[in-house]
CSV table of C-alpha atoms and ligand atoms in Angstrom, one decimal:
chain,number,residue,atom,x,y,z
P,1,MET,CA,11.9,-1.8,-43.5
P,2,LEU,CA,9.8,-2.6,-40.3
P,3,ALA,CA,7.2,-5.4,-40.6
P,4,ILE,CA,4.3,-3.4,-39.2
P,5,GLU,CA,0.9,-5.2,-39.3
P,6,GLU,CA,-2.4,-3.4,-39.5
P,7,HIS,CA,-5.8,-4.0,-37.7
P,8,VAL,CA,-4.6,-6.6,-35.3
P,9,GLU,CA,-7.0,-8.1,-32.7
P,10,LEU,CA,-5.5,-7.6,-29.2
P,11,LYS,CA,-7.8,-10.1,-27.3
P,12,PRO,CA,-5.0,-12.8,-27.2
P,13,TYR,CA,-2.5,-10.2,-26.0
P,14,ASN,CA,-4.3,-9.0,-22.7
P,15,THR,CA,-5.1,-11.3,-19.8
P,16,LEU,CA,-8.5,-9.6,-19.2
P,17,ALA,CA,-9.3,-10.9,-22.8
P,18,LEU,CA,-10.9,-7.6,-23.9
P,19,HIS,CA,-11.6,-7.2,-27.6
P,20,SER,CA,-9.7,-4.3,-29.0
P,21,VAL,CA,-8.2,-3.7,-32.4
P,22,ALA,CA,-4.7,-2.1,-32.8
P,23,ARG,CA,-4.5,0.2,-35.9
P,24,TYR,CA,-0.8,-0.8,-36.2
P,25,PHE,CA,1.1,-3.6,-34.5
P,26,PHE,CA,4.9,-4.2,-34.4
P,27,SER,CA,6.8,-7.2,-32.8
P,28,LEU,CA,10.0,-5.7,-31.4
P,29,GLU,CA,12.8,-8.3,-31.5
P,30,THR,CA,15.8,-6.1,-32.0
P,31,ILE,CA,16.6,-3.1,-29.8
P,32,ALA,CA,17.9,-1.2,-32.9
P,33,ASP,CA,14.3,-1.3,-34.4
P,34,LEU,CA,12.8,0.6,-31.4
P,35,PRO,CA,13.8,4.2,-32.5
P,36,ALA,CA,12.5,3.4,-36.0
P,37,ALA,CA,9.2,2.1,-34.8
P,38,LEU,CA,8.7,5.1,-32.6
P,39,ALA,CA,9.6,7.4,-35.5
P,40,PHE,CA,6.9,5.7,-37.5
P,41,ALA,CA,4.4,6.6,-34.9
P,42,ARG,CA,5.7,10.1,-34.4
P,43,ASP,CA,5.5,10.8,-38.2
P,44,LYS,CA,1.8,9.7,-38.2
P,45,LYS,CA,1.1,11.5,-34.9
P,46,LEU,CA,0.0,8.2,-33.3
P,47,PRO,CA,-0.1,7.2,-29.7
P,48,VAL,CA,2.1,4.2,-28.7
P,49,LEU,CA,1.4,1.3,-26.5
P,50,MET,CA,4.4,-0.8,-25.4
P,51,LEU,CA,2.9,-4.2,-24.7
P,52,GLY,CA,4.5,-6.8,-22.5
P,53,GLY,CA,2.3,-9.7,-21.2
P,54,GLY,CA,-0.8,-7.5,-21.2
P,55,SER,CA,-1.5,-8.5,-17.6
P,56,ASN,CA,-1.9,-5.0,-16.2
P,57,LEU,CA,-4.0,-3.3,-18.8
P,58,VAL,CA,-7.6,-2.4,-19.5
P,59,LEU,CA,-8.2,-2.0,-23.2
P,60,ALA,CA,-11.3,0.2,-23.0
P,61,ALA,CA,-11.6,0.7,-26.8
P,62,ASP,CA,-9.8,0.0,-30.1
P,63,PHE,CA,-6.3,1.4,-30.0
P,64,ASP,CA,-5.9,3.9,-32.8
P,65,GLY,CA,-2.1,3.9,-32.7
P,66,LEU,CA,0.9,1.7,-32.7
P,67,VAL,CA,1.2,-1.3,-30.4
P,68,ILE,CA,4.8,-2.4,-29.9
P,69,ASN,CA,4.9,-6.0,-28.7
P,70,ASN,CA,8.1,-6.3,-26.7
P,71,ARG,CA,9.8,-9.5,-27.5
P,72,LEU,CA,13.4,-8.5,-26.7
P,73,GLN,CA,15.3,-11.5,-25.3
P,74,GLY,CA,18.5,-12.1,-23.5
P,75,ILE,CA,19.8,-12.6,-19.9
P,76,SER,CA,23.3,-12.2,-18.5
P,77,PHE,CA,24.8,-12.7,-15.1
P,78,ASP,CA,27.8,-10.8,-13.6
P,79,VAL,CA,29.0,-12.6,-10.4
P,80,TYR,CA,31.4,-10.9,-8.1
P,81,GLY,CA,31.9,-12.4,-4.6
P,82,GLU,CA,28.5,-13.0,-3.1
P,83,GLU,CA,26.9,-10.3,-5.3
P,84,VAL,CA,25.2,-11.0,-8.6
P,85,LYS,CA,24.1,-8.5,-11.2
P,86,VAL,CA,21.4,-9.9,-13.5
P,87,THR,CA,20.6,-8.1,-16.7
P,88,ALA,CA,17.5,-9.2,-18.6
P,89,ALA,CA,16.0,-7.8,-21.8
P,90,ALA,CA,12.5,-6.3,-21.3
P,91,GLY,CA,10.7,-8.9,-23.3
P,92,GLU,CA,11.8,-11.8,-21.1
P,93,ASN,CA,9.1,-13.4,-19.0
P,94,TRP,CA,9.3,-12.3,-15.3
P,95,HIS,CA,8.4,-15.6,-13.7
P,96,GLN,CA,10.9,-17.5,-15.8
P,97,LEU,CA,13.6,-15.1,-14.9
P,98,VAL,CA,12.9,-15.6,-11.2
P,99,MET,CA,13.0,-19.3,-11.6
P,100,LEU,CA,16.3,-19.2,-13.6
P,101,CYS,CA,17.9,-17.0,-10.9
P,102,LEU,CA,16.7,-19.5,-8.2
P,103,ARG,CA,18.1,-22.5,-10.2
P,104,ASN,CA,21.5,-20.7,-10.4
P,105,GLY,CA,21.5,-20.0,-6.7
P,106,TYR,CA,20.9,-16.2,-7.1
P,107,TYR,CA,18.5,-15.0,-4.4
P,108,GLY,CA,16.2,-12.0,-3.7
P,109,LEU,CA,13.3,-12.4,-6.1
P,110,GLU,CA,11.7,-15.5,-4.6
P,111,ASN,CA,8.7,-13.7,-3.1
P,112,LEU,CA,7.9,-12.2,-6.5
P,113,VAL,CA,7.6,-15.6,-8.2
P,114,LEU,CA,4.6,-16.3,-10.5
P,115,ILE,CA,3.8,-12.7,-11.1
P,116,PRO,CA,2.7,-12.7,-14.8
P,117,GLY,CA,4.1,-10.4,-17.4
P,118,SER,CA,7.4,-9.2,-18.8
P,119,VAL,CA,10.6,-8.0,-17.2
P,120,GLY,CA,10.3,-4.6,-18.8
P,121,ALA,CA,6.9,-3.9,-17.2
P,122,ALA,CA,8.1,-4.9,-13.7
P,123,PRO,CA,9.4,-1.4,-12.9
P,124,ILE,CA,6.3,0.4,-14.2
P,125,GLN,CA,4.4,-0.3,-11.0
P,126,ASN,CA,7.3,-1.5,-8.9
P,127,ILE,CA,5.8,-5.0,-8.7
P,128,GLY,CA,5.3,-6.4,-5.2
P,129,ALA,CA,4.0,-9.4,-3.4
P,130,TYR,CA,4.3,-11.2,-0.1
P,131,GLY,CA,6.2,-8.4,1.6
P,132,VAL,CA,8.8,-7.7,-1.2
P,133,GLU,CA,8.9,-5.1,-3.9
P,134,LEU,CA,11.0,-4.9,-7.1
P,135,VAL,CA,12.9,-1.8,-5.7
P,136,GLN,CA,14.6,-4.0,-3.1
P,137,SER,CA,16.5,-5.9,-5.8
P,138,PHE,CA,16.6,-3.2,-8.4
P,139,HIS,CA,19.9,-2.0,-9.8
P,140,SER,CA,19.2,0.1,-12.9
P,141,LEU,CA,17.4,0.0,-16.3
P,142,THR,CA,17.9,1.2,-19.8
P,143,GLY,CA,15.4,2.5,-22.3
P,144,TRP,CA,14.7,4.9,-25.1
P,145,ASP,CA,13.8,8.4,-24.1
P,146,THR,CA,11.6,9.9,-26.8
P,147,GLU,CA,12.2,13.5,-25.8
P,148,GLN,CA,16.0,13.3,-25.7
P,149,GLN,CA,16.0,10.7,-28.6
P,150,VAL,CA,18.7,8.6,-26.9
P,151,PHE,CA,19.0,5.3,-25.0
P,152,ARG,CA,19.7,6.2,-21.4
P,153,SER,CA,20.0,4.4,-18.0
P,154,LEU,CA,18.1,5.2,-14.9
P,155,SER,CA,18.9,4.4,-11.3
P,156,ALA,CA,16.4,3.4,-8.6
P,157,GLU,CA,16.3,7.0,-7.4
P,158,ASP,CA,15.6,8.2,-11.0
P,159,CYS,CA,12.6,5.8,-11.2
P,160,GLN,CA,10.9,7.3,-8.1
P,161,PHE,CA,9.6,3.9,-7.0
P,162,ALA,CA,6.7,3.9,-4.6
P,163,TYR,CA,3.9,1.6,-3.6
P,164,ARG,CA,2.7,0.1,-7.0
P,165,ASP,CA,4.1,3.2,-8.6
P,166,SER,CA,7.0,4.8,-10.4
P,167,ILE,CA,7.9,7.8,-12.6
P,168,PHE,CA,6.8,5.7,-15.6
P,169,LYS,CA,3.2,6.2,-14.5
P,170,HIS,CA,3.7,10.0,-14.2
P,171,ALA,CA,6.4,12.3,-15.7
P,172,LEU,CA,7.8,9.6,-18.0
P,173,LYS,CA,4.5,8.1,-19.1
P,174,GLY,CA,4.5,7.6,-22.8
P,175,ARG,CA,8.0,9.1,-22.9
P,176,PHE,CA,10.3,6.3,-22.0
P,177,TYR,CA,10.4,2.7,-23.3
P,178,ILE,CA,12.3,0.2,-21.2
P,179,THR,CA,14.6,-2.2,-23.1
P,180,GLU,CA,16.6,-3.8,-20.3
P,181,VAL,CA,16.5,-4.2,-16.5
P,182,SER,CA,19.4,-5.0,-14.1
P,183,LEU,CA,18.9,-6.5,-10.7
P,184,GLN,CA,21.2,-6.9,-7.8
P,185,LEU,CA,20.9,-10.4,-6.3
P,186,SER,CA,22.9,-12.4,-3.8
P,187,THR,CA,24.3,-15.9,-3.5
P,188,ARG,CA,23.5,-15.8,0.3
P,189,PRO,CA,20.3,-17.8,0.8
P,190,GLU,CA,18.4,-15.4,3.0
P,191,ALA,CA,14.6,-15.7,3.1
P,192,THR,CA,12.1,-12.9,3.7
P,193,ILE,CA,9.1,-14.4,5.5
P,194,ALA,CA,7.6,-11.6,7.5
P,195,TYR,CA,4.4,-11.5,5.4
P,196,LYS,CA,1.7,-13.2,7.5
P,197,ALA,CA,0.1,-15.4,4.9
P,198,LEU,CA,3.5,-16.7,3.8
P,199,ARG,CA,4.8,-17.3,7.4
P,200,GLU,CA,1.5,-19.1,8.3
P,201,GLN,CA,1.8,-21.5,5.4
P,202,LEU,CA,5.5,-22.2,6.0
P,203,THR,CA,4.7,-22.8,9.7
P,204,ALA,CA,1.8,-25.1,8.8
P,205,ASP,CA,4.3,-27.0,6.5
P,206,GLY,CA,6.7,-27.3,9.4
P,207,CYS,CA,9.2,-25.3,7.5
P,208,LEU,CA,10.6,-22.9,10.1
P,209,GLN,CA,13.9,-21.9,8.5
P,210,PRO,CA,13.0,-22.1,4.8
P,211,THR,CA,15.5,-21.8,1.9
P,212,PRO,CA,14.7,-19.3,-0.8
P,213,LEU,CA,13.5,-22.2,-3.0
P,214,GLN,CA,11.1,-23.3,-0.3
P,215,VAL,CA,9.8,-19.7,-0.1
P,216,ALA,CA,9.2,-19.7,-3.8
P,217,ASP,CA,7.4,-23.1,-3.7
P,218,THR,CA,5.2,-21.8,-0.9
P,219,VAL,CA,4.4,-18.5,-2.6
P,220,MET,CA,3.5,-20.5,-5.7
P,221,ALA,CA,1.3,-22.9,-3.8
P,222,VAL,CA,-0.6,-20.0,-2.0
P,223,ARG,CA,-1.0,-18.0,-5.2
P,224,ARG,CA,-2.3,-21.0,-7.1
P,225,SER,CA,-4.8,-21.8,-4.3
P,226,LYS,CA,-6.2,-18.2,-4.2
P,227,LEU,CA,-5.8,-16.5,-7.5
P,228,PRO,CA,-7.8,-17.2,-10.7
P,229,ASP,CA,-5.5,-18.3,-13.6
P,230,PRO,CA,-6.1,-15.8,-16.4
P,231,ALA,CA,-5.9,-18.7,-18.9
P,232,GLU,CA,-9.0,-20.1,-17.3
P,233,LEU,CA,-10.8,-17.0,-16.0
P,234,ALA,CA,-9.7,-13.7,-17.6
P,235,ASN,CA,-8.4,-11.1,-15.1
P,236,ALA,CA,-5.7,-8.5,-14.5
P,237,GLY,CA,-4.8,-9.4,-11.0
P,238,SER,CA,-5.7,-6.9,-8.3
P,239,PHE,CA,-8.0,-4.4,-9.9
P,240,PHE,CA,-7.7,-1.7,-7.2
P,241,LYS,CA,-4.7,-0.5,-5.3
P,242,ASN,CA,-4.8,-0.7,-1.5
P,243,PRO,CA,-5.7,2.8,-0.5
P,244,LEU,CA,-3.4,4.9,1.7
P,245,VAL,CA,-5.1,7.1,4.2
P,246,SER,CA,-4.0,9.4,7.1
P,247,ALA,CA,-3.9,8.2,10.7
P,248,ALA,CA,-6.8,10.6,11.4
P,249,ALA,CA,-8.9,9.2,8.6
P,250,LEU,CA,-8.3,5.7,10.0
P,251,LYS,CA,-9.4,6.8,13.5
P,252,GLN,CA,-12.7,8.0,12.0
P,253,LEU,CA,-13.1,4.8,10.0
P,254,GLN,CA,-12.5,2.7,13.1
P,255,GLN,CA,-15.4,4.3,14.8
P,256,GLN,CA,-17.6,2.9,12.0
P,257,GLU,CA,-15.7,-0.3,11.4
P,258,PRO,CA,-13.7,-1.3,14.5
P,259,SER,CA,-12.3,-4.4,12.8
P,260,ILE,CA,-11.0,-2.6,9.7
P,261,VAL,CA,-7.9,-4.3,8.3
P,262,HIS,CA,-5.1,-1.7,8.2
P,263,TYR,CA,-1.3,-1.6,8.0
P,264,PRO,CA,0.7,1.4,9.3
P,265,GLN,CA,3.3,2.7,6.9
P,266,PRO,CA,6.7,4.1,7.8
P,267,ASN,CA,5.7,7.6,6.6
P,268,GLY,CA,2.8,7.7,9.1
P,269,GLU,CA,0.1,6.9,6.6
P,270,VAL,CA,-2.0,3.7,6.9
P,271,LYS,CA,-2.6,1.2,4.1
P,272,LEU,CA,-6.1,-0.3,4.0
P,273,ALA,CA,-6.8,-3.7,2.3
P,274,ALA,CA,-9.0,-2.9,-0.7
P,275,GLY,CA,-10.1,-6.5,-0.7
P,276,TRP,CA,-11.5,-6.2,2.8
P,277,LEU,CA,-13.4,-3.0,1.9
P,278,LEU,CA,-14.9,-4.7,-1.2
P,279,GLN,CA,-15.9,-7.8,0.9
P,280,GLN,CA,-17.5,-5.6,3.6
P,281,ALA,CA,-19.4,-3.7,0.9
P,282,GLY,CA,-20.8,-7.0,-0.5
P,283,TRP,CA,-18.8,-7.0,-3.8
P,284,LYS,CA,-17.0,-10.4,-3.2
P,285,GLY,CA,-18.4,-12.9,-5.8
P,286,LYS,CA,-20.8,-10.3,-7.2
P,287,ARG,CA,-21.5,-10.7,-10.9
P,288,VAL,CA,-22.8,-7.9,-13.1
P,289,GLY,CA,-23.5,-9.2,-16.6
P,290,ASN,CA,-20.2,-10.4,-18.1
P,291,VAL,CA,-18.0,-9.1,-15.4
P,292,GLY,CA,-17.7,-9.5,-11.6
P,293,MET,CA,-15.5,-9.6,-8.6
P,294,HIS,CA,-14.0,-13.0,-7.9
P,295,SER,CA,-15.6,-15.2,-5.3
P,296,GLU,CA,-12.3,-16.1,-3.6
P,297,GLN,CA,-10.4,-12.8,-4.2
P,298,SER,CA,-12.7,-9.8,-4.0
P,299,ILE,CA,-10.0,-7.5,-5.3
P,300,VAL,CA,-9.8,-9.4,-8.7
P,301,LEU,CA,-12.1,-8.2,-11.4
P,302,VAL,CA,-12.9,-11.1,-13.8
P,303,ASN,CA,-14.3,-11.2,-17.3
P,304,TYR,CA,-16.7,-14.2,-17.4
P,305,ASP,CA,-17.4,-14.1,-21.1
P,306,SER,CA,-16.7,-11.6,-23.8
P,307,ALA,CA,-17.0,-8.5,-21.7
P,308,THR,CA,-16.1,-5.1,-23.2
P,309,GLY,CA,-13.7,-2.5,-21.8
P,310,SER,CA,-16.8,-0.4,-21.0
P,311,ASP,CA,-18.3,-3.3,-19.0
P,312,VAL,CA,-15.1,-3.4,-16.9
P,313,LEU,CA,-14.9,0.4,-16.4
P,314,GLU,CA,-18.6,0.7,-15.6
P,315,LEU,CA,-18.3,-1.9,-12.8
P,316,ALA,CA,-15.2,-0.3,-11.5
P,317,SER,CA,-16.9,3.1,-11.4
P,318,ARG,CA,-19.9,1.6,-9.5
P,319,ILE,CA,-17.6,0.0,-7.0
P,320,GLN,CA,-15.6,3.2,-6.6
P,321,GLN,CA,-18.8,5.2,-5.9
P,322,ASP,CA,-20.1,2.6,-3.5
P,323,ILE,CA,-16.8,2.4,-1.5
P,324,MET,CA,-16.7,6.2,-1.4
P,325,GLN,CA,-20.2,6.4,-0.1
P,326,LYS,CA,-19.7,3.6,2.5
P,327,PHE,CA,-16.2,4.4,3.8
P,328,SER,CA,-15.3,7.8,2.3
P,329,VAL,CA,-12.3,6.1,0.7
P,330,GLN,CA,-11.2,6.7,-2.9
P,331,LEU,CA,-10.2,3.4,-4.7
P,332,GLU,CA,-7.7,3.8,-7.5
P,333,ILE,CA,-7.7,1.4,-10.5
P,334,GLU,CA,-4.3,-0.4,-10.5
P,335,PRO,CA,-4.0,-1.5,-14.2
P,336,VAL,CA,-3.2,1.1,-16.9
P,337,VAL,CA,-6.4,2.1,-18.8
P,338,TYR,CA,-6.2,2.7,-22.6
L,401,FAD,P1,1.5,-5.0,-19.6
L,401,FAD,O1,0.2,-5.3,-19.1
L,401,FAD,O2,1.9,-5.4,-20.9
L,401,FAD,O3,1.8,-3.4,-19.5
L,401,FAD,C1,1.5,-2.7,-18.3
L,401,FAD,C2,1.9,-1.2,-18.5
L,401,FAD,O4,3.3,-1.1,-18.5
L,401,FAD,C3,1.4,-0.6,-19.8
L,401,FAD,O5,1.1,0.8,-19.5
L,401,FAD,C4,2.5,-0.8,-20.7
L,401,FAD,O6,2.6,0.2,-21.8
L,401,FAD,C5,3.7,-0.5,-19.8
L,401,FAD,N1,4.9,-1.2,-20.2
L,401,FAD,C6,5.0,-2.6,-20.4
L,401,FAD,N2,6.3,-2.9,-20.8
L,401,FAD,C7,6.9,-1.7,-20.9
L,401,FAD,C8,8.3,-1.3,-21.3
L,401,FAD,N3,9.2,-2.2,-21.7
L,401,FAD,N4,8.6,0.0,-21.3
L,401,FAD,C9,7.7,1.0,-21.0
L,401,FAD,N5,6.4,0.7,-20.6
L,401,FAD,C10,6.1,-0.6,-20.6
L,401,FAD,N6,1.4,-7.2,-10.0
L,401,FAD,C11,2.1,-7.1,-8.8
L,401,FAD,O7,2.7,-6.0,-8.6
L,401,FAD,N7,2.1,-8.1,-7.9
L,401,FAD,C12,1.4,-9.2,-8.1
L,401,FAD,O8,1.5,-10.1,-7.2
L,401,FAD,C13,0.7,-9.4,-9.2
L,401,FAD,N8,0.0,-10.5,-9.4
L,401,FAD,C14,-0.8,-10.7,-10.6
L,401,FAD,C15,-1.5,-11.8,-10.7
L,401,FAD,C16,-2.3,-12.0,-11.9
L,401,FAD,C17,-3.1,-13.3,-12.0
L,401,FAD,C18,-2.4,-11.0,-12.8
L,401,FAD,C19,-3.2,-11.2,-14.1
L,401,FAD,C20,-1.6,-9.8,-12.7
L,401,FAD,C21,-0.8,-9.7,-11.5
L,401,FAD,N9,-0.1,-8.5,-11.3
L,401,FAD,C22,0.7,-8.3,-10.2
L,401,FAD,C23,-0.1,-7.4,-12.3
L,401,FAD,C24,0.9,-7.6,-13.5
L,401,FAD,O9,1.2,-9.0,-13.6
L,401,FAD,C25,2.2,-6.8,-13.3
L,401,FAD,O10,1.9,-5.5,-13.1
L,401,FAD,C26,3.2,-7.0,-14.4
L,401,FAD,O11,4.4,-6.4,-14.2
L,401,FAD,C27,2.6,-6.5,-15.8
L,401,FAD,O12,3.5,-7.0,-16.8
L,401,FAD,P2,3.1,-7.0,-18.3
L,401,FAD,O13,4.3,-7.3,-19.1
L,401,FAD,O14,1.9,-7.9,-18.5
L,401,FAD,O15,2.6,-5.5,-18.5
L,402,NAP,P1,-3.6,-11.1,1.4
L,402,NAP,O1,-2.4,-11.9,1.9
L,402,NAP,O2,-4.9,-11.7,1.5
L,402,NAP,O3,-3.5,-9.6,2.1
L,402,NAP,C1,-4.5,-8.7,1.7
L,402,NAP,C2,-3.8,-7.3,1.6
L,402,NAP,O4,-3.3,-7.0,2.8
L,402,NAP,C3,-2.7,-7.4,0.6
L,402,NAP,O5,-3.1,-6.6,-0.5
L,402,NAP,C4,-1.5,-6.8,1.3
L,402,NAP,O6,-0.9,-5.7,0.8
L,402,NAP,C5,-2.0,-6.4,2.7
L,402,NAP,N1,-1.0,-7.0,3.7
L,402,NAP,C6,-1.1,-8.3,4.2
L,402,NAP,N2,-0.1,-8.4,5.1
L,402,NAP,C7,0.5,-7.2,5.2
L,402,NAP,C8,1.6,-6.7,5.9
L,402,NAP,N3,2.2,-7.4,6.9
L,402,NAP,N4,2.0,-5.4,5.8
L,402,NAP,C9,1.4,-4.7,4.9
L,402,NAP,N5,0.4,-5.1,4.1
L,402,NAP,C10,0.0,-6.3,4.2
L,402,NAP,O7,-3.3,-10.7,-0.1
L,402,NAP,P2,-3.5,-11.5,-1.5
L,402,NAP,O8,-4.6,-10.8,-2.2
L,402,NAP,O9,-3.6,-13.0,-1.2
L,402,NAP,O10,-2.2,-11.2,-2.2
L,402,NAP,C11,-0.9,-11.8,-1.7
L,402,NAP,C12,0.2,-10.9,-2.2
L,402,NAP,O11,0.3,-11.0,-3.6
L,402,NAP,C13,0.0,-9.4,-1.9
L,402,NAP,O12,1.3,-8.9,-1.6
L,402,NAP,C14,-0.5,-8.8,-3.1
L,402,NAP,O13,-0.1,-7.5,-3.3
L,402,NAP,C15,0.1,-9.7,-4.2
L,402,NAP,N6,-0.8,-9.8,-5.4
L,402,NAP,C16,-0.8,-8.7,-6.2
L,402,NAP,C17,-1.6,-8.7,-7.3
L,402,NAP,C18,-1.7,-7.5,-8.2
L,402,NAP,O14,-2.2,-7.7,-9.3
L,402,NAP,N7,-1.1,-6.4,-7.9
L,402,NAP,C19,-2.4,-9.8,-7.6
L,402,NAP,C20,-2.3,-10.9,-6.7
L,402,NAP,C21,-1.5,-10.9,-5.6
L,402,NAP,P3,0.1,-5.6,-0.5
L,402,NAP,O15,-0.8,-5.9,-1.7
L,402,NAP,O16,0.6,-4.3,-0.4
L,402,NAP,O17,1.1,-6.7,-0.3
């Protein structure tokens, strides 16, 4: 018999601290309980929300379905030569996993340190920071497929990883629940420091050939100096994705904004910095009622005090319209909206 709670307040479970009540709530601690919990929802024709750390969600209203709070734990290491396969249960904390790997001398994740949330959510948007994405260390994952009614494993290719994107936001949305993720790391201490902000800080610290541990320390210091801590000021990290535009669209924008920040992509597209567009349009530090865009990080939407999901989405919509009007660029919300 599953211990399913009813009418549970989700405010403590999402980093934007939005009030929302879950009709049903289940803490998943054993993999074997997952099919039974999903069958409960299916029998009642309820939607399901698999919840990790709640750091990439907008709870726009009450959730009239089953929330499954992923608390699956367990980490194992498989070392062969210089290669290490790390397998972690989906409910493990991502940052703690990165730190554990570093302490053991298993490298590759250091640029992704201090990203909030769970291991199981990391593949959903192919988390990325400071020039590194999850896909670069990804081996495979396992989860429950609700259509085939089996646990099955997916490779990186199956997951269709892209910039802040994967198959779990599209064809497998609401169909596949991740229980375990495997990563391919190395005992070779190679550091990836091409990202400008990281390289500049390391140079300023006189650290020209950093170890992976020094890279992690630097990323943590930069992040702490720039990003609001959700425990102090509720937020869900970057609220908009950096938009990708064609080279022709960039050319047109450059006539209007010669200094527009842009990064050419291998496929010929160009990535614009959403934060730069927001700043140019005057949204940096702007507050509208209980919500606003952070004064240091224009891309981070913050909840100053008991904002609702509607407050958040209304501000997002105003910003999207404004950016469209000023730059003809469509901003896409990064967190998943419920
Ligand atoms: P949740 O918010 O709980 O869930 C997000 C989505 O994934 C939901 O749709 C949920 O249903 C789904 N999901 C969660 N777990 C599973 C599962 N096991 N199976 C199937 N679906 C699942 N992101 C970056 O990419 N880079 C950053 O640098 C970064 N920095 C951040 C900084 C701050 C301060 C904050 C608040 C957020 C930041 N984020 C960043 C966003 C966020 O931390 C990541 O996207 C993270 O992976 C979300 O994990 P979570 O467990 O909190 O996911
Ligand atoms: P930043 O260093 O001020 O840079 C602004 C934007 O420019 C970033 O979004 C980044 O894109 C892009 N950029 C910078 N150098 C680049 C390069 N060499 N090539 C391609 N793109 C480049 O960014 P920040 O806001 O302080 O964040 C630092 C890092 O942490 C970024 O990687 C960011 O994605 C990540 N972060 C993510 C979240 C989130 O919730 N998703 C929250 C906080 C921080 P990318 O975003 O593609 O890297």
